[in-house]
Every structure is written in C-alpha cells, then in structure tokens.
Short mmCIF file of C-alpha atoms in Angstrom, two decimals:
data_model
loop_
_atom_site.label_atom_id
_atom_site.label_comp_id
_atom_site.label_asym_id
_atom_site.label_seq_id
_atom_site.Cartn_x
_atom_site.Cartn_y
_atom_site.Cartn_z
CA UNK V 247 -94.20 -1.48 -6.79
CA UNK V 248 -97.46 -3.24 -7.53
CA UNK V 249 -99.35 -2.96 -10.83
CA UNK V 250 -102.91 -4.26 -11.22
CA UNK V 251 -104.44 -4.70 -14.68
CA UNK V 252 -108.23 -4.94 -15.08
CA UNK V 253 -109.08 -6.63 -18.36
CA UNK V 254 -111.41 -8.99 -20.22
CA UNK V 255 -108.35 -10.96 -21.33
CA UNK V 256 -106.12 -11.68 -18.32
CA UNK V 257 -104.67 -14.79 -20.01
CA UNK V 258 -103.34 -12.63 -22.83
CA UNK V 259 -101.66 -10.30 -20.35
CA UNK V 260 -100.28 -13.15 -18.26
CA UNK V 261 -98.74 -14.78 -21.33
CA UNK V 262 -96.62 -11.68 -21.89
CA UNK V 263 -95.90 -10.77 -18.28
CA UNK V 264 -94.75 -14.29 -17.38
CA UNK V 265 -91.90 -14.33 -19.89
CA UNK V 266 -88.35 -12.98 -20.03
CA UNK V 267 -87.24 -10.17 -17.71
CA UNK V 268 -90.65 -9.34 -16.29
CA UNK V 269 -91.43 -12.99 -15.65
CA UNK V 270 -88.22 -13.42 -13.69
CA UNK V 271 -88.79 -10.15 -11.82
CA UNK V 272 -92.28 -11.28 -10.78
CA UNK V 273 -90.97 -14.66 -9.68
CA UNK V 274 -88.24 -13.05 -7.58
CA UNK V 275 -90.61 -10.55 -5.98
CA UNK V 276 -88.88 -7.50 -7.44
CA UNK V 277 -92.26 -6.33 -8.71
CA UNK V 278 -95.88 -7.40 -8.32
CA UNK V 279 -98.18 -7.48 -11.34
CA UNK V 280 -101.70 -8.91 -11.04
CA UNK V 281 -104.23 -9.38 -13.84
CA UNK V 282 -107.94 -9.29 -12.95
CA UNK V 283 -110.84 -10.64 -15.01
CA UNK V 284 -113.55 -7.96 -15.07
CA UNK V 285 -116.15 -10.63 -15.91
CA UNK V 286 -115.66 -12.08 -12.42
CA UNK V 287 -117.54 -9.02 -11.18
CA UNK V 288 -120.38 -9.16 -13.72
CA UNK V 289 -123.00 -10.31 -11.22
CA UNK V 290 -125.06 -12.24 -13.76
CA UNK V 291 -125.09 -15.86 -14.93
CA UNK V 292 -123.78 -15.00 -18.39
CA UNK V 293 -120.88 -12.89 -17.03
CA UNK V 294 -121.99 -10.06 -19.28
CA UNK V 295 -120.22 -6.75 -18.73
CA UNK V 296 -121.38 -4.72 -21.73
CA UNK V 297 -124.59 -3.27 -23.15
CA UNK V 298 -125.84 -1.14 -26.05
CA UNK V 299 -124.96 2.58 -25.91
CA UNK V 300 -127.59 5.13 -24.96
CA UNK V 301 -128.29 7.38 -27.93
CA UNK V 302 -127.66 4.59 -30.42
CA UNK V 303 -124.57 3.77 -32.45
CA UNK V 304 -122.46 0.79 -33.39
CA UNK V 305 -120.83 -1.56 -30.91
CA UNK V 306 -121.22 -2.14 -27.21
CA UNK V 307 -120.11 -0.19 -24.13
CA UNK V 308 -118.53 -1.72 -21.02
CA UNK V 309 -120.73 -1.19 -17.97
CA UNK V 310 -119.64 0.85 -14.98
CA UNK V 311 -120.52 -1.53 -12.12
CA UNK V 312 -118.32 -4.54 -12.99
CA UNK V 313 -115.34 -2.25 -13.49
CA UNK V 314 -116.01 -0.38 -10.27
CA UNK V 315 -116.46 -3.59 -8.29
CA UNK V 316 -113.17 -4.93 -9.70
CA UNK V 317 -111.45 -1.68 -8.75
CA UNK V 318 -112.92 -1.80 -5.23
CA UNK V 319 -111.74 -5.38 -4.77
CA UNK V 320 -108.19 -4.36 -5.69
CA UNK V 321 -108.32 -1.29 -3.43
CA UNK V 322 -109.31 -3.55 -0.52
CA UNK V 323 -105.96 -5.33 -0.93
CA UNK V 324 -103.90 -2.14 -0.82
CA UNK V 325 -102.96 0.26 1.97
CA UNK V 326 -103.80 3.27 -0.21
CA UNK V 327 -105.66 4.19 -3.39
CA UNK V 328 -103.77 3.17 -6.54
CA UNK V 329 -102.94 5.68 -9.23
CA UNK V 330 -105.57 4.71 -11.80
CA UNK V 331 -104.97 4.92 -15.55
CA UNK V 332 -107.44 4.24 -18.35
CA UNK V 333 -105.77 3.15 -21.58
CA UNK V 334 -107.48 5.33 -24.17
CA UNK V 335 -106.73 6.83 -27.62
CA UNK V 336 -108.00 10.10 -26.14
CA UNK V 337 -105.29 10.11 -23.49
CA UNK V 338 -101.92 11.82 -23.25
CA UNK V 339 -99.38 10.11 -25.52
CA UNK V 340 -97.07 7.87 -23.49
CA UNK V 341 -93.37 8.74 -23.28
CA UNK V 342 -90.25 7.73 -21.40
CA UNK V 343 -90.60 10.77 -19.17
CA UNK V 344 -94.15 9.74 -18.30
CA UNK V 345 -92.88 6.24 -17.46
CA UNK V 346 -90.25 7.75 -15.17
CA UNK V 347 -92.86 9.85 -13.37
CA UNK V 348 -95.17 6.84 -12.93
CA UNK V 349 -92.36 5.01 -11.13
CA UNK V 350 -93.00 7.33 -8.18
CA UNK V 351 -96.32 5.59 -7.45
CA UNK V 352 -96.20 2.43 -5.31
CA UNK V 353 -99.56 1.21 -6.66
CA UNK V 354 -100.88 1.55 -10.19
CA UNK V 355 -104.21 0.31 -11.56
CA UNK V 356 -104.45 -0.04 -15.36
CA UNK V 357 -107.94 -0.28 -16.85
CA UNK V 358 -108.26 -1.90 -20.28
CA UNK V 359 -111.31 -0.93 -22.28
CA UNK V 360 -112.86 -2.97 -25.08
CA UNK V 361 -115.67 -2.78 -27.61
CA UNK V 362 -116.64 0.88 -28.14
CA UNK V 363 -115.31 1.98 -24.77
CA UNK V 364 -116.32 2.33 -21.13
CA UNK V 365 -119.25 4.04 -19.41
CA UNK V 366 -117.99 7.56 -18.71
CA UNK V 367 -119.39 7.55 -15.17
CA UNK V 368 -116.92 5.00 -13.85
CA UNK V 369 -114.06 6.81 -15.56
CA UNK V 370 -115.08 10.03 -13.85
CA UNK V 371 -115.25 8.23 -10.49
CA UNK V 372 -111.97 6.29 -10.39
CA UNK V 373 -109.57 7.37 -13.15
CA UNK V 374 -106.70 9.78 -12.43
CA UNK V 375 -105.46 10.05 -16.00
CA UNK V 376 -105.87 8.59 -19.48
CA UNK V 377 -102.88 7.42 -21.50
CA UNK V 378 -102.49 6.54 -25.18
CA UNK V 379 -99.50 4.76 -26.71
CA UNK V 380 -99.96 6.47 -30.07
CA UNK V 381 -102.31 8.18 -32.48
CA UNK V 382 -104.14 5.07 -33.66
CA UNK V 383 -106.91 2.80 -32.39
CA UNK V 384 -106.57 -0.80 -31.20
CA UNK V 385 -109.24 -3.41 -30.44
CA UNK V 386 -108.65 -3.14 -26.70
CA UNK V 387 -106.50 -1.67 -23.99
CA UNK V 388 -104.49 -4.82 -23.28
CA UNK V 389 -101.54 -4.15 -25.58
CA UNK V 390 -101.21 -0.52 -24.40
CA UNK V 391 -101.42 -1.65 -20.76
CA UNK V 392 -98.65 -4.18 -21.35
CA UNK V 393 -96.50 -1.50 -22.97
CA UNK V 394 -96.98 0.83 -20.00
CA UNK V 395 -96.41 -1.95 -17.45
CA UNK V 396 -93.22 -3.06 -19.19
CA UNK V 397 -91.82 0.48 -19.47
CA UNK V 398 -92.47 1.15 -15.78
CA UNK V 399 -91.47 -2.23 -14.38
CA UNK V 400 -88.06 -2.37 -16.01
CA UNK V 401 -87.01 0.74 -14.07
CA UNK V 402 -87.99 -0.71 -10.68
CA UNK V 403 -85.12 -1.78 -8.40
CA UNK V 404 -84.13 -5.40 -8.89
CA UNK V 405 -85.79 -5.89 -12.28
CA UNK V 406 -82.66 -5.09 -14.32
CA UNK V 407 -79.09 -5.70 -13.08
CA UNK V 408 -78.44 -1.98 -12.55
CA UNK V 409 -79.90 1.47 -13.26
CA UNK V 410 -77.28 1.94 -15.98
CA UNK V 411 -79.17 -0.67 -18.04
CA UNK V 412 -82.01 1.80 -18.68
CA UNK V 413 -80.40 5.18 -18.01
CA UNK V 414 -78.26 4.97 -21.15
CA UNK V 415 -81.12 3.89 -23.42
CA UNK V 416 -83.00 5.98 -25.95
CA UNK V 417 -85.25 8.73 -24.54
CA UNK V 418 -84.28 8.32 -20.86
CA UNK V 419 -81.97 11.34 -20.88
CA UNK V 420 -83.58 13.08 -23.85
CA UNK V 421 -81.40 11.58 -26.60
CA UNK V 422 -81.60 8.48 -28.76
CA UNK V 423 -79.18 5.69 -27.94
CA UNK V 424 -75.76 5.23 -29.54
CA UNK V 425 -75.13 2.19 -31.82
CA UNK V 426 -74.01 -1.13 -30.35
CA UNK V 427 -71.47 -3.71 -31.57
CA UNK V 428 -70.41 -7.21 -30.49
CA UNK V 429 -68.29 -10.12 -31.78
CA UNK V 430 -66.95 -10.77 -34.36
CA UNK V 431 -64.68 -7.75 -34.64
CA UNK V 432 -65.04 -7.76 -38.44
CA UNK V 433 -68.28 -8.85 -40.16
CA UNK V 434 -68.94 -8.69 -43.90
CA UNK V 435 -65.90 -6.45 -44.24
CA UNK V 436 -67.20 -3.96 -41.64
CA UNK V 437 -65.06 -3.45 -38.54
CA UNK V 438 -66.11 -2.34 -35.08
CA UNK V 439 -65.18 1.32 -34.44
CA UNK V 440 -61.61 1.26 -33.03
CA UNK V 441 -62.47 3.44 -30.04
CA UNK V 442 -64.68 0.64 -28.64
CA UNK V 443 -61.66 -1.68 -28.64
CA UNK V 444 -59.35 0.82 -26.97
CA UNK V 445 -60.31 0.12 -23.37
CA UNK V 446 -60.19 3.87 -22.70
CA UNK V 447 -63.41 4.52 -20.79
CA UNK V 448 -63.38 8.30 -21.20
CA UNK V 449 -62.86 8.09 -24.97
CA UNK V 450 -65.60 5.46 -25.26
CA UNK V 451 -68.04 7.59 -23.24
CA UNK V 452 -67.25 10.65 -25.38
CA UNK V 453 -67.74 8.64 -28.59
CA UNK V 454 -71.07 7.25 -27.41
CA UNK V 455 -72.34 10.70 -26.42
CA UNK V 456 -71.29 12.15 -29.78
CA UNK V 457 -73.06 9.28 -31.55
CA UNK V 458 -76.22 9.85 -29.51
CA UNK V 459 -76.21 13.51 -30.46
CA UNK V 460 -75.68 12.72 -34.13
CA UNK V 461 -78.37 10.02 -34.28
CA UNK V 462 -80.87 12.21 -32.47
CA UNK V 463 -80.18 15.21 -34.70
CA UNK V 464 -80.63 13.07 -37.81
CA UNK V 465 -83.68 11.04 -36.83
CA UNK V 466 -85.49 13.17 -34.24
CA UNK V 467 -84.62 16.84 -34.73
CA UNK V 468 -87.43 17.74 -32.32
CA UNK V 469 -85.74 15.81 -29.51
CA UNK V 470 -82.34 17.18 -30.48
CA UNK V 471 -83.57 20.78 -30.33
CA UNK V 472 -85.25 20.23 -26.96
CA UNK V 473 -82.09 18.62 -25.57
CA UNK V 474 -79.83 21.42 -26.81
CA UNK V 475 -82.15 24.04 -25.36
CA UNK V 476 -82.07 22.26 -22.00
CA UNK V 477 -78.29 21.72 -22.16
CA UNK V 478 -76.74 24.80 -23.78
CA UNK V 479 -73.00 24.48 -24.39
CA UNK V 480 -70.82 26.09 -21.75
CA UNK V 481 -69.14 29.34 -22.83
CA UNK V 482 -65.46 28.95 -23.71
CA UNK V 483 -63.05 29.71 -20.92
CA UNK V 484 -61.19 32.96 -21.32
CA UNK V 485 -57.46 32.75 -21.09
CA UNK V 486 -55.88 34.87 -18.40
CA UNK V 487 -53.66 37.59 -19.70
CA UNK V 488 -50.14 37.53 -18.38
CA UNK V 489 -49.05 40.65 -16.55
#
C-alpha cells in the first residue's frame, strides 16, 4: 500500500511517521507513506496558497490550483487514481471498520485542510469521501490524517508481526479488548487472574472473550447491543429421547 499526504506541514507529519512501528515499516518497505508540501505547487514567489473567502467572513481559504497540481503530481507517479480523502469535520466519523475497508485500496491520497478550509471546487473534482476523527474542530487536517494513516498502515502485511496483533484489539471484531497483565505476578497485593497462568489455551481464550463482552457491555452498551444482534446465541441442543 502507498499513502500520500498533501499538507502545509510535511515536517510535522514526517516527525510522527518516522518513529516507532510505522518508521520501521517504512524503512523496511512494508508500506510507503509520502508527505507532500502543497506550497511547492503555489506558482508564486511567496508560495502563497490561500486567499480571502468570496462573500466575506473570517479567515482564509486554501486555493484550488495548488492542491490540484499537487494531486496531479502524485497521480503521475501511480498506475491508477488514488482513493482521495479530505480530512474534514463535516465528514463521516472514522471507525475501525472504516479503517479495515480502506485497507482494500492500494493507493490513498489524504488531503489536509487548514485555515477556514478548502475551495469547494477542488474537493468536488478530486475527493472521493470526507472523513472526520470526531465531533470537534482542529486547526488543520494533519493530526486526523496521521490518525487515519496509522490505523490503516498497522493492518498492512509486514507492519506488525502477525494479523493476530490487531485482530484481537478493541473494535476490530466489534468488541472492546480484554484486560492485559504482565510481570510481576503480584503487584500492590493484586494478583494476575489464575486462568492466565494456567497454560490452558482454551480456558484463556474463553476468559478473554468473556472479559471483552463484559467490558463492552459496561463501557459501550451500543457496541455490545450491535454485537449481540449480529451474533445471537445458538439455541440449546435438544437431548435425544431414548426409545
């Protein structure tokens, strides 16, 4: 997979994407992530990419041409059009299921707005969907783009040691994750649940699933209800009557 991020602050994005798991995945070639400076496509000596909004109002609006030229330059490097996402508080709220669906695209282009937003004409021309990471407003689209890139990238082959690393986490299968424990066995008088020390894989798996159900029911009853509706309990087996 390749992800391209168009932004006014590529250094900010690079600082995050060059560290930890994603940094190692980029270095190994497991995933490609490129950050592009929109100002490089300004076409004027001051590298200006914004102007006052028509109709008046506070703030500035990012111009269509620099964004479109940046997008076109990226498209010229790819064998097909990237799935293009504008990070916007007006977009669909991001979720784990959305991240899973985005993993199906080999090329993704993330557009980060700034100031008061982006000229609607370029959004209409290139954007496939708008995504928000929550019902609040940030100063720019960089942090949301990094959140989306991280959520997608970690599920790509070779980024994490195995698929189990993300398949058992909160939200992936519809439930919140079970609690974790590590050494020491007893800390501040609290012991690790005995089942985790038993070595019995089936009992451990059953305990973890029960914990996930309980945590989800307590903290996210909406998720719990949706999961139970999608996974109704099997009817009890009827005992055969002896003749």
